[in-house]
N, CA, C and O of each residue as an XYZ file, in Angstrom:
660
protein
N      38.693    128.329     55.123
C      37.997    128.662     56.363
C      38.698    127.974     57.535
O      39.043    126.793     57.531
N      38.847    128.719     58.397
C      39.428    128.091     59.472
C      38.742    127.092     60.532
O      37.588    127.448     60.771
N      39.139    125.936     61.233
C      38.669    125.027     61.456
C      38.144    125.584     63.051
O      39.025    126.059     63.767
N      37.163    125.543     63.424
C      36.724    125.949     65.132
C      37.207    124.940     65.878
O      36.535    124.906     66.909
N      38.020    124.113     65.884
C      39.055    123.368     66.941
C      40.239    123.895     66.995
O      40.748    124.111     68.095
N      40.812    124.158     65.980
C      41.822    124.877     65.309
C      42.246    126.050     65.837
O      41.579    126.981     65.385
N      43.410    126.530     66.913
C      44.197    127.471     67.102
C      44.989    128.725     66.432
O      45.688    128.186     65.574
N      45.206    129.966     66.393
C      45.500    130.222     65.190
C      47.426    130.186     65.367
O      48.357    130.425     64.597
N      47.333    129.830     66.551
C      49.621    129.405     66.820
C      48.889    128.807     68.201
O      47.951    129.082     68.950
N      50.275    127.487     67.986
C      50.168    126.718     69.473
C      51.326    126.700     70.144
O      52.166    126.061     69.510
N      51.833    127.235     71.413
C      52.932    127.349     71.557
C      53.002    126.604     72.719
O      51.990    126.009     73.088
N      54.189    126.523     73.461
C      55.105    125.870     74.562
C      54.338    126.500     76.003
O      53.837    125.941     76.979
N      54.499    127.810     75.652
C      53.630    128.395     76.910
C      54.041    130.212     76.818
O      54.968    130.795     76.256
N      52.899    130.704     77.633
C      52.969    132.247     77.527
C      54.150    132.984     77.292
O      54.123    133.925     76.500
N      55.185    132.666     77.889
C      56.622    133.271     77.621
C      56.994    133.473     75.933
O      57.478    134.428     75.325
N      56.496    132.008     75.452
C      56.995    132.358     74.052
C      56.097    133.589     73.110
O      56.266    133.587     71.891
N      55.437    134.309     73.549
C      54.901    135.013     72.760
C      55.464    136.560     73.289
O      55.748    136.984     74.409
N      55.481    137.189     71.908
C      56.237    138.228     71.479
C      55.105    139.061     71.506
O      54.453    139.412     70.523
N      54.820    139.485     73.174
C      53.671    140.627     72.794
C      54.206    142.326     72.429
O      53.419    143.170     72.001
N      55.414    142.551     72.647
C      55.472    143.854     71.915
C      55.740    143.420     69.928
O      55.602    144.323     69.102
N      55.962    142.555     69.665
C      55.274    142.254     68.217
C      54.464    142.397     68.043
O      54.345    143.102     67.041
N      52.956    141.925     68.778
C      51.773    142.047     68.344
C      51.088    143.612     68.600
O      50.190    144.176     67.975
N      51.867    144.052     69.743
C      51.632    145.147     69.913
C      51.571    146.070     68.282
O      50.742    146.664     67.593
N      52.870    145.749     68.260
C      52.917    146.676     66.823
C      52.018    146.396     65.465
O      51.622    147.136     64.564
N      51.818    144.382     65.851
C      50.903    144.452     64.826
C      49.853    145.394     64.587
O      49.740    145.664     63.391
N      49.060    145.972     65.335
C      48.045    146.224     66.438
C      47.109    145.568     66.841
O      46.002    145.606     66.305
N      47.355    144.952     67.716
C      46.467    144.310     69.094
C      46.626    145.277     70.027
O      47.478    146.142     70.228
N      45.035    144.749     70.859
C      45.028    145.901     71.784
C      44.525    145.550     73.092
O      44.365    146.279     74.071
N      44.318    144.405     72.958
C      43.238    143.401     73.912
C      43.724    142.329     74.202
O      44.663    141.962     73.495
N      43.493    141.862     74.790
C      44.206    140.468     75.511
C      43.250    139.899     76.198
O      42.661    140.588     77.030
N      42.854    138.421     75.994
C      41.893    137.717     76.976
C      42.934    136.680     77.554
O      43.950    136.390     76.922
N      42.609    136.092     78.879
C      44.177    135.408     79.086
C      42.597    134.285     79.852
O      41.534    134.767     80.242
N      42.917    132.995     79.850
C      42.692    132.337     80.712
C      43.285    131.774     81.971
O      44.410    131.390     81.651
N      43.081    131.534     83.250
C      43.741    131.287     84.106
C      44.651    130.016     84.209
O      45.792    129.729     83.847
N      43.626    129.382     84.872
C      44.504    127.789     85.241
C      45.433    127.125     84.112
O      45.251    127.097     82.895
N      46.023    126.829     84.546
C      47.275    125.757     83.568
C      47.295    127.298     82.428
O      46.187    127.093     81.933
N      47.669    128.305     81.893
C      47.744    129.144     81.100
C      48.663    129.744     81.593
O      49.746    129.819     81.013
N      48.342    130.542     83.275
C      49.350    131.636     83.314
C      49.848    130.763     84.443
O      51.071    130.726     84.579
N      49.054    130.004     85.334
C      49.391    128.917     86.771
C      49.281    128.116     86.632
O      48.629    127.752     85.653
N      49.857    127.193     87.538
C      48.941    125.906     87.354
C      47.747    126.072     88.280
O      47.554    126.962     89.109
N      46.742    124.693     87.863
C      45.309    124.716     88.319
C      45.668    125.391     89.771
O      46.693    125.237     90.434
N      44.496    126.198     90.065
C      44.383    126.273     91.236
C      45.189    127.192     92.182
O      44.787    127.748     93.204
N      46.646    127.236     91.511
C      47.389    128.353     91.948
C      47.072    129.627     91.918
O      46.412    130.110     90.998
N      47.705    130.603     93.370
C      47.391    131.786     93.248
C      48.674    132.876     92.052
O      49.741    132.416     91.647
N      48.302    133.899     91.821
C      48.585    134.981     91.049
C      50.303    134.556     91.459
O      50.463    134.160     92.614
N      51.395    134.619     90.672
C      52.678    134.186     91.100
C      53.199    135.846     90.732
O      52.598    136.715     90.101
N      54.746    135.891     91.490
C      55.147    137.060     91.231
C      55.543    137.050     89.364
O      55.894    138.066     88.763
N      55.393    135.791     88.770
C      55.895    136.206     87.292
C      54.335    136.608     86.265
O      54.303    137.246     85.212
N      53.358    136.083     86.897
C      52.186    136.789     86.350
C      51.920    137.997     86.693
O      51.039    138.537     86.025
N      52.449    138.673     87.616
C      52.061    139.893     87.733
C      53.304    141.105     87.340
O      53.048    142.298     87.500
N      54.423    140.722     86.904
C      55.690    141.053     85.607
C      54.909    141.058     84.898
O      54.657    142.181     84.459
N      54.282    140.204     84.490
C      53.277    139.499     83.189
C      52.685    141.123     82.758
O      52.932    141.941     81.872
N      51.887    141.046     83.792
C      50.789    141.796     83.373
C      50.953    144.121     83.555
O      50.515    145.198     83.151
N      52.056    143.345     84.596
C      52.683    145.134     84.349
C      53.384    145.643     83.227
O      53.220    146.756     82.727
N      54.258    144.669     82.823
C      54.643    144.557     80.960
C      53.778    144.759     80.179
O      53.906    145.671     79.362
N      52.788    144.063     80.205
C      51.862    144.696     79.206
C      50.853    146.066     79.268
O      50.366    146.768     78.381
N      50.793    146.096     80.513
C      50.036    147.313     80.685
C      51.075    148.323     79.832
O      50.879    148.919     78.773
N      52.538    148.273     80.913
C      53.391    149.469     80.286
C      53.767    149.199     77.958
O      54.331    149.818     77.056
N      53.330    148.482     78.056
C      53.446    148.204     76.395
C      52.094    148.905     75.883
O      52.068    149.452     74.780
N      51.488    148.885     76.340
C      50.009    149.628     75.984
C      48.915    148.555     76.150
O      47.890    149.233     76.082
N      48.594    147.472     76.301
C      47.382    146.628     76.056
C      46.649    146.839     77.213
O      47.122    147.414     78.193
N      45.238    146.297     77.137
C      44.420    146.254     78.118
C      43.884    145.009     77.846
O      43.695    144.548     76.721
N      43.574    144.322     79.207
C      43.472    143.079     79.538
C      42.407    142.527     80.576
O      42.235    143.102     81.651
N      41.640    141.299     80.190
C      40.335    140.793     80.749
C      40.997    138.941     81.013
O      41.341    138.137     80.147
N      40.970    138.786     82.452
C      41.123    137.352     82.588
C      39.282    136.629     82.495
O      38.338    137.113     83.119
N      39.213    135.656     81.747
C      38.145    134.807     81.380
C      38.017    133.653     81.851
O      38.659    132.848     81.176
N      37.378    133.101     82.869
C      37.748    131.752     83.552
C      35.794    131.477     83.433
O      34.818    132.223     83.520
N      35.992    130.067     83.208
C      34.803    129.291     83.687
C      34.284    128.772     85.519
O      33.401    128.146     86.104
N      35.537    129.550     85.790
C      35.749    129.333     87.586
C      34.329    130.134     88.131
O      33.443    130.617     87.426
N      34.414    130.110     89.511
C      33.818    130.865     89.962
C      34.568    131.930     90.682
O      35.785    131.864     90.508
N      33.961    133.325     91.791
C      34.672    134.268     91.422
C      35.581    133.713     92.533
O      36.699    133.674     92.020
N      35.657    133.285     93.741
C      36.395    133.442     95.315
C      37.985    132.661     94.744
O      38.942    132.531     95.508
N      38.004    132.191     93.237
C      38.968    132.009     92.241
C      39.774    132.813     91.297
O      40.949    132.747     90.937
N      38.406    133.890     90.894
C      39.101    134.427     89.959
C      39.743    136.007     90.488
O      40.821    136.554     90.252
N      38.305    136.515     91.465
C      38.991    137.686     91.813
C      40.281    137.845     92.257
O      41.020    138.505     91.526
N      40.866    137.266     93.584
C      41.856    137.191     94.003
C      43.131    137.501     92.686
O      43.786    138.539     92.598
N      43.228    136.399     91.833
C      43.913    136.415     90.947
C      44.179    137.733     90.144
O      45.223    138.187     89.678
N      42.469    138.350     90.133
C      42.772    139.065     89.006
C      43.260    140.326     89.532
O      43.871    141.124     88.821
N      42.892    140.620     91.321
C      43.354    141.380     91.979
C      44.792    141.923     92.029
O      45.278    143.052     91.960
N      45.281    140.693     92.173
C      47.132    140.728     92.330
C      47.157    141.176     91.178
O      46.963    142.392     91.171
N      47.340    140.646     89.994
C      47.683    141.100     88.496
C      46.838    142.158     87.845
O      46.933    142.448     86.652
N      46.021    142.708     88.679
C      45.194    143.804     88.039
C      44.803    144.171     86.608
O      45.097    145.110     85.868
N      43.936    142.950     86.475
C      43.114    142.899     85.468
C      42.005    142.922     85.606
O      41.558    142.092     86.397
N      41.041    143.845     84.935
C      39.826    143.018     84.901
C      39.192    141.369     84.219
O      39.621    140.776     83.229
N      38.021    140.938     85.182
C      37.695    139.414     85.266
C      36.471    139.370     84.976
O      35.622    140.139     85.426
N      36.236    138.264     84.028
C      34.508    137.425     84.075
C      34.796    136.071     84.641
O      35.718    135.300     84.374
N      33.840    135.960     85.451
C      33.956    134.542     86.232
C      32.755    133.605     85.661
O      31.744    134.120     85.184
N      32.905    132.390     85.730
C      31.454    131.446     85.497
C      31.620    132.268     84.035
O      30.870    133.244     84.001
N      32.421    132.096     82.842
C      32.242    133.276     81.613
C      31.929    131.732     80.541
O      32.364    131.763     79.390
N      31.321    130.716     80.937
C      30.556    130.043     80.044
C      31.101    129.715     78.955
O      30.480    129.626     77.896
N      31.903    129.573     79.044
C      32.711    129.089     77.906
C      32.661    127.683     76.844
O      33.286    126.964     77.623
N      32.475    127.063     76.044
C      32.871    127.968     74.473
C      31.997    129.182     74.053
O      32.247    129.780     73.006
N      30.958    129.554     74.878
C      29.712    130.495     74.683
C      30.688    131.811     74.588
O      31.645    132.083     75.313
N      29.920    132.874     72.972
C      30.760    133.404     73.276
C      30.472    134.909     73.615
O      31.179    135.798     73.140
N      29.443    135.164     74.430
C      29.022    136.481     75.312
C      29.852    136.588     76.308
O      29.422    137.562     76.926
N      30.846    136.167     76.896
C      31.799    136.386     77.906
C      33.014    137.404     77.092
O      33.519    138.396     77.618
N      33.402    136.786     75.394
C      34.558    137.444     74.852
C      34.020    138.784     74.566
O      34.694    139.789     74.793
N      33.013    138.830     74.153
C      32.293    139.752     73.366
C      32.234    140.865     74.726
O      32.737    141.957     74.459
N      31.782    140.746     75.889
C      31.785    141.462     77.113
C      33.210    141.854     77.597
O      33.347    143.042     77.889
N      34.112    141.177     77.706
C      35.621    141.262     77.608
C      35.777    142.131     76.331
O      36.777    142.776     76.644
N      35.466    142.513     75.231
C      35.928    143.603     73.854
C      35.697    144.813     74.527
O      36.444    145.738     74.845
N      34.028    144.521     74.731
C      33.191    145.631     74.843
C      34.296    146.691     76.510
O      34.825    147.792     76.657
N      34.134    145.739     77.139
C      35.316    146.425     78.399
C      36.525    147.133     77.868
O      36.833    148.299     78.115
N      37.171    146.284     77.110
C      38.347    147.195     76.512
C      38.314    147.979     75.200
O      39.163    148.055     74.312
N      37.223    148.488     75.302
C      36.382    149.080     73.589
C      38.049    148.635     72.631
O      39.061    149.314     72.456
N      37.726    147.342     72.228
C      38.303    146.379     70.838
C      37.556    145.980     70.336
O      36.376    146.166     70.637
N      37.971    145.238     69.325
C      37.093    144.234     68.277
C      37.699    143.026     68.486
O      38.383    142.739     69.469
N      37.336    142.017     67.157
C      37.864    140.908     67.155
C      39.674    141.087     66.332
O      40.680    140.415     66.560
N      39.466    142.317     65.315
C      40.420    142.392     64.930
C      41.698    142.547     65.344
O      42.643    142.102     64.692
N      41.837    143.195     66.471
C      42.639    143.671     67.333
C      42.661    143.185     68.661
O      43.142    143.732     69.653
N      41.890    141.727     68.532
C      41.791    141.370     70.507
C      42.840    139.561     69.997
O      42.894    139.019     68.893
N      43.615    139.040     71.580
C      43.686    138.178     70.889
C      43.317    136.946     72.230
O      42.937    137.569     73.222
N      43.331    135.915     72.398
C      42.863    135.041     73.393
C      43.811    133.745     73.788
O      44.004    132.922     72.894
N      44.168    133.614     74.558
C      45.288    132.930     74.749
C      44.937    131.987     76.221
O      45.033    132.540     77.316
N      44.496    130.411     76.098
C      44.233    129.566     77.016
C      45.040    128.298     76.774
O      46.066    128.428     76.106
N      44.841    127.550     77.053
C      45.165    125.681     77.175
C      44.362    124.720     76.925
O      44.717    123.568     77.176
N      43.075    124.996     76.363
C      42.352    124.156     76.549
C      41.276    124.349     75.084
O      40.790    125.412     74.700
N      41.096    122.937     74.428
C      40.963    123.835     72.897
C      39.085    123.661     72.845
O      38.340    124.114     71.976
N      38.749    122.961     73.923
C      37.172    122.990     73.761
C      36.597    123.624     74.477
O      35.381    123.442     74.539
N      37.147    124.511     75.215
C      36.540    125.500     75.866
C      37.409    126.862     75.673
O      36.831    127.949     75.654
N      38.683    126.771     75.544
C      39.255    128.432     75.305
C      38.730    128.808     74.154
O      37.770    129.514     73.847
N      39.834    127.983     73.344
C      40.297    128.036     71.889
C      38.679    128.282     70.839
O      38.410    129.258     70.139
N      37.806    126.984     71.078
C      36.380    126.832     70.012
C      35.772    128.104     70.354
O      35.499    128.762     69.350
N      35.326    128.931     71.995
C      34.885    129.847     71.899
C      35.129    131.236     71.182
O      34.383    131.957     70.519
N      37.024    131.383     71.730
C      37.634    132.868     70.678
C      37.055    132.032     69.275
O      36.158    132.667     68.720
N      37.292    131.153     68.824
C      37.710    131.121     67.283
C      35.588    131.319     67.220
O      35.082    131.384     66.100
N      35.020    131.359     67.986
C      33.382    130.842     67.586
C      33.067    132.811     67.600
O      32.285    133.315     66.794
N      33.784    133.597     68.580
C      33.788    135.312     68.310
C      34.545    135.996     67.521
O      34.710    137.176     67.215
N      34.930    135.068     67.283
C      36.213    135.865     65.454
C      37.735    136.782     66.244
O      38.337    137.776     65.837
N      37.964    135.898     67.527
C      38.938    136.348     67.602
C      40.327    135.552     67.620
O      40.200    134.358     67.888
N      41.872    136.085     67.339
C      42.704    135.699     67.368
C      42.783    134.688     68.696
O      42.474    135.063     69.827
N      43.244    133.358     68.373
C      43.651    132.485     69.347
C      44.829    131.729     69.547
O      45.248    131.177     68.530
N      45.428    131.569     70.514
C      46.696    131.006     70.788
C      46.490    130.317     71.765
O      46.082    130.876     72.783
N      46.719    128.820     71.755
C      46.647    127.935     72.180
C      48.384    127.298     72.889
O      49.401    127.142     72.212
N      48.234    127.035     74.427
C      49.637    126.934     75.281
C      49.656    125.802     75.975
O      48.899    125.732     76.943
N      50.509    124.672     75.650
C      50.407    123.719     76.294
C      50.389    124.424     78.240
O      50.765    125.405     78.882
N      49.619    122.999     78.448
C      49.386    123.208     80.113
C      50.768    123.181     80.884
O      51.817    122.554     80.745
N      50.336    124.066     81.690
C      51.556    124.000     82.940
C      51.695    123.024     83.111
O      52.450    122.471     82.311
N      51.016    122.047     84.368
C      51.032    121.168     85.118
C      49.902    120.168     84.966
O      48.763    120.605     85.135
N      50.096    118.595     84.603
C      49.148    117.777     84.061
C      48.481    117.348     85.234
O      47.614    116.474     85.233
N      48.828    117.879     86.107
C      47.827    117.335     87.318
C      46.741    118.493     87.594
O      46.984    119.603     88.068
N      45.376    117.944     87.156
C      44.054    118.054     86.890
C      43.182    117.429     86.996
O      43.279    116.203     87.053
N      41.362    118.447     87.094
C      40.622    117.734     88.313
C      40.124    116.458     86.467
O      40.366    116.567     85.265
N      39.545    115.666     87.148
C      39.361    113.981     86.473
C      38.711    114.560     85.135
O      39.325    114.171     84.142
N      37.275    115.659     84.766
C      36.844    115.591     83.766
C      37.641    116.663     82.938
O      36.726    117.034     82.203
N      38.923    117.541     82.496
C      39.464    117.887     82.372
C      40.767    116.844     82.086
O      41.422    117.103     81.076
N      41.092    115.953     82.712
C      41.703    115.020     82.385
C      41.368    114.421     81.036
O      42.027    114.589     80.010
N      40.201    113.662     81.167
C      39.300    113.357     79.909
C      39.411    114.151     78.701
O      39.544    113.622     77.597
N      39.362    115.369     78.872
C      38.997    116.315     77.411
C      40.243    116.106     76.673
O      40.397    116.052     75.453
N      41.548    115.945     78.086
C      42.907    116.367     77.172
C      43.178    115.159     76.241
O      43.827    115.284     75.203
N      42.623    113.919     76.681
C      42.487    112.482     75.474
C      41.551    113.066     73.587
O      41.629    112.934     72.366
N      41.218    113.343     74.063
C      40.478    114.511     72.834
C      41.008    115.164     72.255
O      41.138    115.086     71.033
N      41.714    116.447     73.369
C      42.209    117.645     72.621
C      43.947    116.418     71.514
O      44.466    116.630     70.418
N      44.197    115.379     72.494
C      45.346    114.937     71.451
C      45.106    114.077     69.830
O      45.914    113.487     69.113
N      43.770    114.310     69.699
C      43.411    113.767     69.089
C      43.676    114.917     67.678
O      44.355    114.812     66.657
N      42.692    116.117     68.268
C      42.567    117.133     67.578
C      43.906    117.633     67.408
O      43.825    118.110     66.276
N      45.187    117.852     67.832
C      46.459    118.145     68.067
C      46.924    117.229     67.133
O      47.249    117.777     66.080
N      47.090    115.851     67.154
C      47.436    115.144     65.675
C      46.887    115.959     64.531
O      47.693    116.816     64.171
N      45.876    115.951     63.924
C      45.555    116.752     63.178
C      45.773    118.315     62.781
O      45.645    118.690     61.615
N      46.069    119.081     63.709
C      46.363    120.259     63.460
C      47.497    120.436     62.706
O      47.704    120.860     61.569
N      48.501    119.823     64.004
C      50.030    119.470     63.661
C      50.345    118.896     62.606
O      51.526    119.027     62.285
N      49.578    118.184     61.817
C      49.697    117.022     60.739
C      49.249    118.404     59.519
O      49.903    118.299     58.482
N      48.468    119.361     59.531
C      48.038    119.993     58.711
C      48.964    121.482     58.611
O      48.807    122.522     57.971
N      49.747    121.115     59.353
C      50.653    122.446     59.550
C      52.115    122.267     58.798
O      52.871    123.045     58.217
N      52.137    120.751     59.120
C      53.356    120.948     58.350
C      53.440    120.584     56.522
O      54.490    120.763     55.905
């Protein structure tokens, strides 16, 4: 059984993933979280997130950004990169992913979730049965209680890493 801290690949950051691979796996869905994932905190939509997200459109996926933000954060963002967004999406709770499927009529089988942060991205996909990929943060400069979690998440990161190899 897989562990709900537990990622199902942890990588370097979004670039390294091979979404016309998964494409073919079939995936069909994409949940992306914002801050430190595709920007750093706080940054607006960059011209390589929105490559980002025209690549995948033209690959076939459909895509929902998921932020615990509020919206005068998320819309903007999701505007430029034209995705649809849940804002305030409550996260590890997991009626935000489940609303994000239901938008891109997927499942868990075929959706996959991809954030930075393993007690609020990562525990929620893995708590809706969906694929998760976990990306180290952009930029370590972050607001103070977010700071805190990442003393945690290295805790949980020894362990993963320790069980992987």
């Amino acid at each position: 059984m897989k562990h709900i801290l537990y990622p199902d690949k942890y990588l370097d950051s979004v670039d390294q993933i091979d979404f016309g691979r998964l494409y073919q796996e079939g995936f069909r869905g994409l949940i992306f979280d914002i801050d430190n994932t595709l920007v750093p905190h706080g940054a607006p939509a960059d011209e390589k997130a929105v490559r980002l997200f025209a690549r995948l459109r033209q690959l076939g996926f459909d895509s929902v950004l998921l932020s615990n933000n509020k919206e005068p954060r998320v819309k903007p963002f999701a505007d430029r990169v034209g995705s649809r967004y849940i804002y305030k999406a409550g996260k590890p709770g997991v009626k935000s992913y489940q609303k994000a499927m239901e938008w891109m009529q997927t499942g868990c089988s075929n959706t996959l979730f991809i954030g930075d942060q393993i007690f609020t991205d990562i525990t929620g996909a893995n708590r809706a049965g969906i694929t998760s990929y976990l990306v180290k943060p952009i930029n370590p400069k972050e607001e103070i209680q977010i700071v805190l979690k990442r003393y945690l998440e290295k805790i949980v990161l020894f362990f993963y890493l320790r069980r992987k190899v």
